Structures are given as C-alpha cells and as structure tokens.
Amino acid sequence: MLSFKIRGWNAYTPSLESADSWGNWLQNKYILPTDAPKPGLKNIPLMLRRRFTTIGKYSVEAAMPILAENEHIPLVFASRHGDVELTLSLLQSIANNEPLSPTSFSLAVHNAISGLFSIARKDRSEATAISASENLIPFALLEAATQLQDNEHVLCIICESPLPDLYKPFASSPPFPYAIAMVLSREEGDTFHLKSAPAIASEQGQNNELEELMALLLSHRHCARFPSTQDVEWTIQR
Amino acid sequence: MTDLKLDIKNMIIDALELEDISPDEIIDSDPLFVDGLGLDSIDALEIGLALQKKYGIKLKADSKETHEHFASVNALAALVESYQEKN
C-alpha cells in the first residue's frame, strides 16, 4: 500500500468547471451541451496558445488554478490515447501520400502537452508522460506518488478524449474530452491510499475510471475501485 | 497592399493557425521570425509546406537563400514573383 496526500485538485471540461457541477453531473449523468464555450487560455501568449490542442487546453485549464504563480513542480502527464485525433490525421496524410504538417508532427508525440505546459509556465522541472491501456488512473497516481520520494509536491494531469469513430470498435473511451489535475503532496491535504490486490480477472475489464475517480475526489465515496482484465484490482481509499 | 502580399499573409495565417491576427497587422517589411511576428522554426517548416502546396515552390530547409526568402512578407512575395516569371 502506498499513501500520499492531495493538496488540491481540479477537473475541467466545458460546462463542468466547478466541483459542484461535476458532482451534479456524476449524480445525474446528463449529456453535456456541445456548445459550451471553449477555454480561451488568455493567460498564455498567442504564439504559444495556438499550439495547444483540445486536451492540451483542458489540461492547462485544470492545472493552472491549483498551482501557485511561480511554483516549480514536477509533472506526471497521463493519457491513454493522447492526442489521438492528431495522430489519426497524420496517418491519413501518410496514407494519402500528402506531406505531413510539421506542426502536427511535432505536437503528436505523447509528451508534447507536458512540454508546452513547461514552456508556458517557465518551469523546467522534470516531466514524465505515461500511457496505459487500462488502469491509467491508478498507474498515473502510482508514478506521481513514487516521485514524492524526491519532491515535496508532484503535479499529476490525467486527460482523455473520445476516440475517432474509426477506432471506436477497438477500445473504450470517455463520452467527452476532459482533464483532471491533482497536486500530490508529502504533507499537505487529505490522505489517500493506493493499493493493488489479486483479483479474479473480470471479462468486462474496466468500469468507468473517470466516474470512479471523480466520486472519490468529491467524497461521494471513500473507495474507488479499478478492476482490470489482468488478475489484479487497484483501489484508492481516503 | 498588393494582392500577392495579401494572399501570402492569408496563407501564413491559415497555415500557422493565427486566426487572432488580421492580415493588416502583419507589416510587409517586418521580420517574420524572432522579432516582428515572432515565428519559430516549426513555423518556418510549415510555411515551406504551404509555399509548396499553394505555389509549387520547393525550398531546401537548410540553405542560406531560404533564410533570406523567409525574412519578411516582402521577401516571400519577391520569391513567389520570380518563381512565377520563370514558369
């Protein structure tokens, strides 16, 4: 078992920008409006701002409010599929024998968002970009919590977007793009315990990771469960 | 502003996702890179690709001439004009 504290957290998708609105959505699971205003990122200079794709913008919106102005903090950036729309557009260009956009190519790497974030905040702390085909949330927290060995605080950003239709038959993805940011801390905030235990591999694999984590962060529940298709189950308790 | 220069500015705005900037905000003689508009090396590659798509001009990414052609909107317009005269 691994214990850590969370100094602050924030989740973002357009139309769910406060803990209350997330709590309301979690209880009612209504379909989100698609015409909600997108984040403006007005605090980031234009020349840098244009490089942030959707989940990049959401990551910034989620993380900025829980960080101090000039705080230097290592980052664990986690996304299962990353900027999958961008990756697909590049693959389609290759298939059509079209030249690739250098900008898209440079932004399609998995650590592009953490790199831009580092430039935008002028923070040269280390950044780790990870991915996992299941149990992304427990693994992201495992990585961030272990980095508390070397750091007082670690920022963890988890973001995901729906898969393009082409990929939908092959993997699960959330109904809307979102980003969740958490500042893990040695000393400050509520205590959480991360644990893995042997389990009977369930055919259905994962439940809804986003809902599990949000219910835990909002204290709707005291234990979040992350089953997997492997013979292990992760839990996070508070 | 000549039509060609306006076309080039619109090409830059489209290729580099600079929707917040209008063509008349880009000064013909201002540097495009570092100072002036403040573009970077990825933008240079992107403009190179846009020139190829729109005008059929192929440039070497690392040559000194390319550097000069990319100095400003004026320089890009001169490049396109000389290319169009030759072909």
Coordinates of C-alpha atoms in Angstrom, one line a residue:
Chain A
M1 CA 0.0 0.0 0.0
L2 CA 1.2 3.5 -0.9
S3 CA -0.1 6.6 0.9
F4 CA 0.0 10.2 -0.3
K5 CA -1.8 13.4 0.2
I6 CA -3.6 15.6 -2.3
R7 CA -3.1 19.3 -1.7
G8 CA -5.6 20.3 -4.3
W9 CA -7.4 19.0 -7.4
N10 CA -9.4 20.4 -10.3
A11 CA -11.3 18.8 -13.2
Y12 CA -12.2 20.5 -16.4
T13 CA -14.4 20.0 -19.4
P14 CA -16.5 22.9 -20.9
S15 CA -19.8 23.2 -18.9
L16 CA -18.3 21.3 -15.9
E17 CA -15.9 23.8 -14.4
S18 CA -16.7 23.6 -10.7
A19 CA -16.7 20.8 -8.2
D20 CA -20.5 21.4 -7.8
S21 CA -21.2 21.0 -11.5
W22 CA -19.1 17.8 -11.6
G23 CA -21.0 16.5 -8.5
N24 CA -24.3 17.2 -10.2
W25 CA -23.2 15.5 -13.4
L26 CA -21.9 12.5 -11.5
Q27 CA -25.3 12.0 -9.9
N28 CA -27.4 12.6 -13.0
K29 CA -25.1 11.6 -15.9
Y30 CA -26.8 14.0 -18.2
I31 CA -25.5 14.6 -21.7
L32 CA -23.2 17.6 -21.7
P33 CA -24.1 20.5 -24.1
T34 CA -21.8 20.6 -27.1
D35 CA -21.9 24.4 -27.5
A36 CA -20.3 25.3 -24.1
P37 CA -17.6 28.0 -24.6
K38 CA -14.1 26.5 -25.1
P39 CA -11.3 27.6 -22.9
G40 CA -9.6 30.9 -24.1
L41 CA -6.2 30.4 -22.4
K42 CA -5.9 34.2 -22.4
N43 CA -3.1 34.0 -19.8
I44 CA -0.8 32.2 -22.4
P45 CA 0.8 34.3 -25.2
L46 CA -0.9 33.9 -28.5
M47 CA 2.1 32.4 -30.3
L48 CA 2.2 29.6 -27.7
R49 CA -1.5 29.2 -27.2
R50 CA -2.1 28.2 -30.8
R51 CA 0.0 25.1 -30.3
F52 CA -2.4 23.6 -27.6
T53 CA -4.9 21.1 -28.9
T54 CA -8.2 20.4 -27.2
I55 CA -6.9 18.1 -24.4
G56 CA -3.9 20.4 -24.0
K57 CA -6.1 23.4 -23.4
Y58 CA -8.2 21.4 -21.0
S59 CA -5.0 20.3 -19.1
V60 CA -4.0 23.9 -18.7
E61 CA -7.5 24.9 -17.5
A62 CA -7.5 22.0 -15.0
A63 CA -4.0 22.6 -13.6
M64 CA -3.5 26.4 -13.5
P65 CA -6.0 27.1 -10.7
I66 CA -4.3 24.7 -8.3
L67 CA -0.7 26.0 -8.8
A68 CA 1.0 29.0 -7.3
E69 CA 2.1 31.7 -9.7
N70 CA 5.8 30.7 -10.0
E71 CA 5.6 27.2 -8.4
H72 CA 8.2 24.8 -9.7
I73 CA 6.7 21.4 -9.6
P74 CA 7.5 18.1 -11.4
L75 CA 4.7 16.8 -13.7
V76 CA 3.3 13.4 -14.4
F77 CA 1.2 13.6 -17.5
A78 CA -1.0 10.6 -18.2
S79 CA -3.3 9.9 -21.1
R80 CA -4.3 6.5 -22.6
H81 CA -4.6 7.6 -26.2
G82 CA -3.1 11.1 -26.1
D83 CA -3.9 13.4 -29.0
V84 CA -5.5 10.6 -31.0
E85 CA -7.3 12.9 -33.5
L86 CA -3.9 14.5 -34.4
T87 CA -2.2 11.1 -34.7
L88 CA -5.0 9.8 -37.0
S89 CA -4.9 12.9 -39.2
L90 CA -1.1 12.4 -39.7
L91 CA -1.7 8.7 -40.5
Q92 CA -4.3 9.7 -43.0
S93 CA -1.9 12.1 -44.6
I94 CA 0.7 9.4 -45.0
A95 CA -2.0 7.0 -46.5
N96 CA -2.9 9.7 -49.0
N97 CA 0.7 10.4 -49.9
E98 CA 0.3 14.0 -48.7
P99 CA 3.2 15.9 -47.0
L100 CA 2.8 15.9 -43.2
S101 CA 2.3 19.1 -41.3
P102 CA 5.5 19.8 -39.3
T103 CA 3.4 21.4 -36.6
S104 CA 1.1 18.5 -36.2
F105 CA 4.0 16.0 -36.3
S106 CA 5.8 17.9 -33.5
L107 CA 2.6 18.0 -31.4
A108 CA 1.6 14.4 -31.9
V109 CA 4.2 13.0 -29.5
H110 CA 2.9 11.8 -26.2
N111 CA 4.9 14.4 -24.2
A112 CA 4.0 17.4 -26.4
I113 CA 1.4 18.7 -23.9
S114 CA 3.7 18.5 -20.9
G115 CA 6.4 20.2 -22.9
L116 CA 4.2 23.1 -23.9
F117 CA 2.9 23.3 -20.3
S118 CA 6.5 23.6 -19.1
I119 CA 7.2 26.4 -21.6
A120 CA 4.0 28.2 -20.8
R121 CA 4.8 28.2 -17.0
K122 CA 8.5 28.7 -17.5
D123 CA 9.0 25.7 -15.2
R124 CA 11.9 23.4 -16.1
S125 CA 11.0 20.7 -13.5
E126 CA 11.1 17.2 -14.8
A127 CA 8.0 15.9 -16.7
T128 CA 7.0 12.3 -17.2
A129 CA 4.5 11.3 -19.9
I130 CA 2.9 8.0 -19.4
S131 CA 0.2 5.8 -21.0
A132 CA -1.6 2.6 -20.1
S133 CA -4.2 0.6 -21.9
E134 CA -6.1 0.1 -18.7
N135 CA -6.0 1.3 -15.1
L136 CA -4.4 4.6 -16.3
I137 CA -5.6 6.5 -13.2
P138 CA -4.1 4.2 -10.6
F139 CA -0.8 4.0 -12.6
A140 CA -0.7 7.8 -13.0
L141 CA -1.1 8.2 -9.3
L142 CA 1.4 5.4 -8.6
E143 CA 4.0 7.2 -10.7
A144 CA 3.2 10.6 -9.1
A145 CA 3.2 9.2 -5.6
T146 CA 6.6 7.5 -6.0
Q147 CA 8.0 10.8 -7.3
L148 CA 7.2 12.2 -3.8
Q149 CA 10.3 10.4 -2.7
D150 CA 12.3 13.1 -4.4
N151 CA 9.9 16.0 -4.3
E152 CA 7.7 17.8 -1.8
H153 CA 4.8 18.1 -4.4
V154 CA 4.1 16.5 -7.7
L155 CA 1.5 17.6 -10.3
C156 CA -0.5 14.8 -11.9
I157 CA -2.6 15.6 -15.0
I158 CA -4.8 12.9 -16.5
C159 CA -6.6 13.7 -19.7
E160 CA -8.6 11.8 -22.3
S161 CA -10.8 12.4 -25.3
P162 CA -13.4 10.3 -27.2
L163 CA -11.8 8.1 -29.9
P164 CA -12.4 9.0 -33.5
D165 CA -15.2 6.8 -35.0
L166 CA -12.6 4.7 -36.9
Y167 CA -11.1 3.4 -33.6
K168 CA -14.3 3.2 -31.5
P169 CA -14.9 -0.6 -32.2
F170 CA -11.5 -1.4 -30.8
A171 CA -11.2 0.4 -27.4
S172 CA -13.3 2.2 -24.9
S173 CA -13.1 6.0 -24.5
P174 CA -14.9 8.6 -22.5
P175 CA -18.0 10.4 -23.9
F176 CA -16.4 13.8 -23.8
P177 CA -12.8 15.2 -23.5
Y178 CA -11.7 16.1 -20.0
A179 CA -8.7 16.8 -17.9
I180 CA -8.1 16.2 -14.2
A181 CA -5.2 17.8 -12.3
M182 CA -4.1 16.9 -8.8
V183 CA -1.2 18.2 -6.7
L184 CA 0.1 15.2 -4.7
S185 CA 2.0 16.3 -1.6
R186 CA 4.0 14.8 1.2
E187 CA 2.5 16.9 4.0
E188 CA -0.5 18.9 2.7
G189 CA -4.1 17.8 2.2
D190 CA -6.3 14.8 2.6
T191 CA -4.6 11.4 2.7
F192 CA -5.3 8.7 0.1
H193 CA -4.1 5.1 0.0
L194 CA -3.3 3.3 -3.3
K195 CA -3.4 -0.5 -3.2
S196 CA -3.3 -3.4 -5.7
A197 CA -4.7 -6.8 -4.7
P198 CA -5.1 -10.1 -6.6
A199 CA -8.5 -10.3 -8.2
I200 CA -10.4 -12.6 -10.4
A201 CA -9.9 -11.2 -13.9
S202 CA -13.2 -9.8 -15.0
E203 CA -14.2 -10.2 -18.6
Q204 CA -15.7 -6.7 -18.7
G205 CA -12.4 -5.2 -17.6
Q206 CA -12.6 -1.6 -16.5
N207 CA -15.5 0.2 -15.1
N208 CA -15.7 4.0 -15.8
E209 CA -12.4 5.3 -14.5
L210 CA -13.4 8.9 -14.7
E211 CA -16.5 8.4 -12.7
E212 CA -14.7 6.3 -10.1
L213 CA -12.0 9.0 -9.6
M214 CA -14.5 11.9 -9.5
A215 CA -16.7 10.2 -6.9
L216 CA -13.6 9.7 -4.8
L217 CA -12.3 13.3 -5.1
L218 CA -15.8 14.7 -4.4
S219 CA -16.1 12.4 -1.3
H220 CA -19.2 10.8 -2.7
R221 CA -17.5 7.6 -1.9
H222 CA -14.5 6.6 0.2
C223 CA -13.1 3.9 -2.1
A224 CA -12.6 4.0 -5.8
R225 CA -12.2 0.6 -7.5
F226 CA -10.3 0.0 -10.7
P227 CA -10.7 -3.6 -11.9
S228 CA -8.8 -4.9 -14.9
T229 CA -8.7 -7.7 -17.4
Q230 CA -5.5 -8.8 -15.6
D231 CA -5.7 -10.7 -12.3
V232 CA -5.3 -7.5 -10.2
E233 CA -7.6 -4.9 -8.9
W234 CA -6.5 -1.4 -7.8
T235 CA -8.2 0.6 -5.1
I236 CA -7.8 4.1 -3.9
Q237 CA -9.2 4.9 -0.5
R238 CA -9.4 8.1 1.5
Chain B
M1 CA -1.2 46.1 -50.2
T2 CA -0.8 44.1 -53.4
D3 CA -3.0 41.1 -53.9
L4 CA 0.0 38.8 -53.8
K5 CA 1.1 40.1 -50.4
L6 CA -2.4 39.8 -49.1
D7 CA -2.5 36.2 -50.4
I8 CA 0.8 35.4 -48.7
K9 CA -0.4 36.9 -45.4
N10 CA -3.6 34.9 -45.5
M11 CA -1.5 31.8 -46.3
I12 CA 0.6 32.4 -43.2
I13 CA -2.4 33.0 -41.0
D14 CA -4.1 29.8 -42.2
A15 CA -1.0 27.6 -42.2
L16 CA 0.1 28.7 -38.7
E17 CA -3.4 29.0 -37.1
L18 CA -3.0 32.7 -36.4
E19 CA -6.8 33.4 -36.6
D20 CA -6.4 36.1 -33.9
I21 CA -4.2 38.1 -36.3
S22 CA -5.6 40.0 -39.3
P23 CA -3.6 40.5 -42.5
D24 CA -3.1 44.2 -42.0
E25 CA -1.5 43.5 -38.6
I26 CA 1.4 41.8 -40.4
I27 CA 3.8 44.6 -41.7
D28 CA 5.2 43.8 -45.2
S29 CA 8.8 44.7 -44.2
D30 CA 8.8 43.4 -40.6
P31 CA 10.8 40.3 -39.7
L32 CA 8.6 37.2 -39.6
F33 CA 10.9 35.3 -37.3
V34 CA 12.2 36.0 -33.7
D35 CA 11.3 39.7 -33.7
G36 CA 8.3 41.2 -35.5
L37 CA 5.7 38.4 -35.8
G38 CA 7.8 36.1 -33.6
L39 CA 7.5 32.8 -35.6
D40 CA 9.7 29.8 -34.7
S41 CA 11.5 27.0 -36.6
I42 CA 8.4 24.8 -36.8
D43 CA 6.5 27.7 -38.4
A44 CA 9.3 28.0 -41.0
L45 CA 8.8 24.4 -42.0
E46 CA 5.0 24.9 -42.1
I47 CA 5.4 28.0 -44.3
G48 CA 7.7 25.9 -46.6
L49 CA 5.0 23.3 -46.9
A50 CA 2.3 26.0 -47.6
L51 CA 4.5 27.5 -50.4
Q52 CA 4.8 24.1 -51.9
K53 CA 1.1 23.4 -51.8
K54 CA -0.1 26.9 -52.9
Y55 CA 2.6 28.0 -55.4
G56 CA 4.5 24.8 -56.2
I57 CA 7.8 26.2 -54.8
K58 CA 10.2 23.7 -53.3
L59 CA 12.9 25.0 -51.0
K60 CA 15.8 23.4 -49.1
A61 CA 15.1 23.7 -45.4
D62 CA 18.7 24.5 -44.5
S63 CA 20.0 26.8 -47.3
K64 CA 21.1 30.4 -46.8
E65 CA 18.8 31.5 -49.6
T66 CA 15.8 30.0 -47.9
H67 CA 16.7 32.1 -44.8
E68 CA 16.6 35.2 -46.9
H69 CA 13.4 34.3 -48.7
F70 CA 11.7 33.9 -45.3
A71 CA 12.8 37.2 -43.8
S72 CA 9.6 39.1 -44.4
V73 CA 6.3 39.2 -46.4
N74 CA 8.2 41.4 -48.9
A75 CA 10.9 38.7 -49.4
L76 CA 8.3 35.9 -49.8
A77 CA 6.4 38.0 -52.3
A78 CA 9.6 38.6 -54.3
L79 CA 10.3 34.8 -54.2
V80 CA 6.8 33.9 -55.5
E81 CA 7.0 36.6 -58.2
S82 CA 10.4 35.4 -59.5
Y83 CA 9.2 31.8 -59.5
Q84 CA 6.1 32.7 -61.4
E85 CA 8.1 34.6 -64.0
K86 CA 10.4 31.6 -64.6
N87 CA 7.5 29.2 -65.0

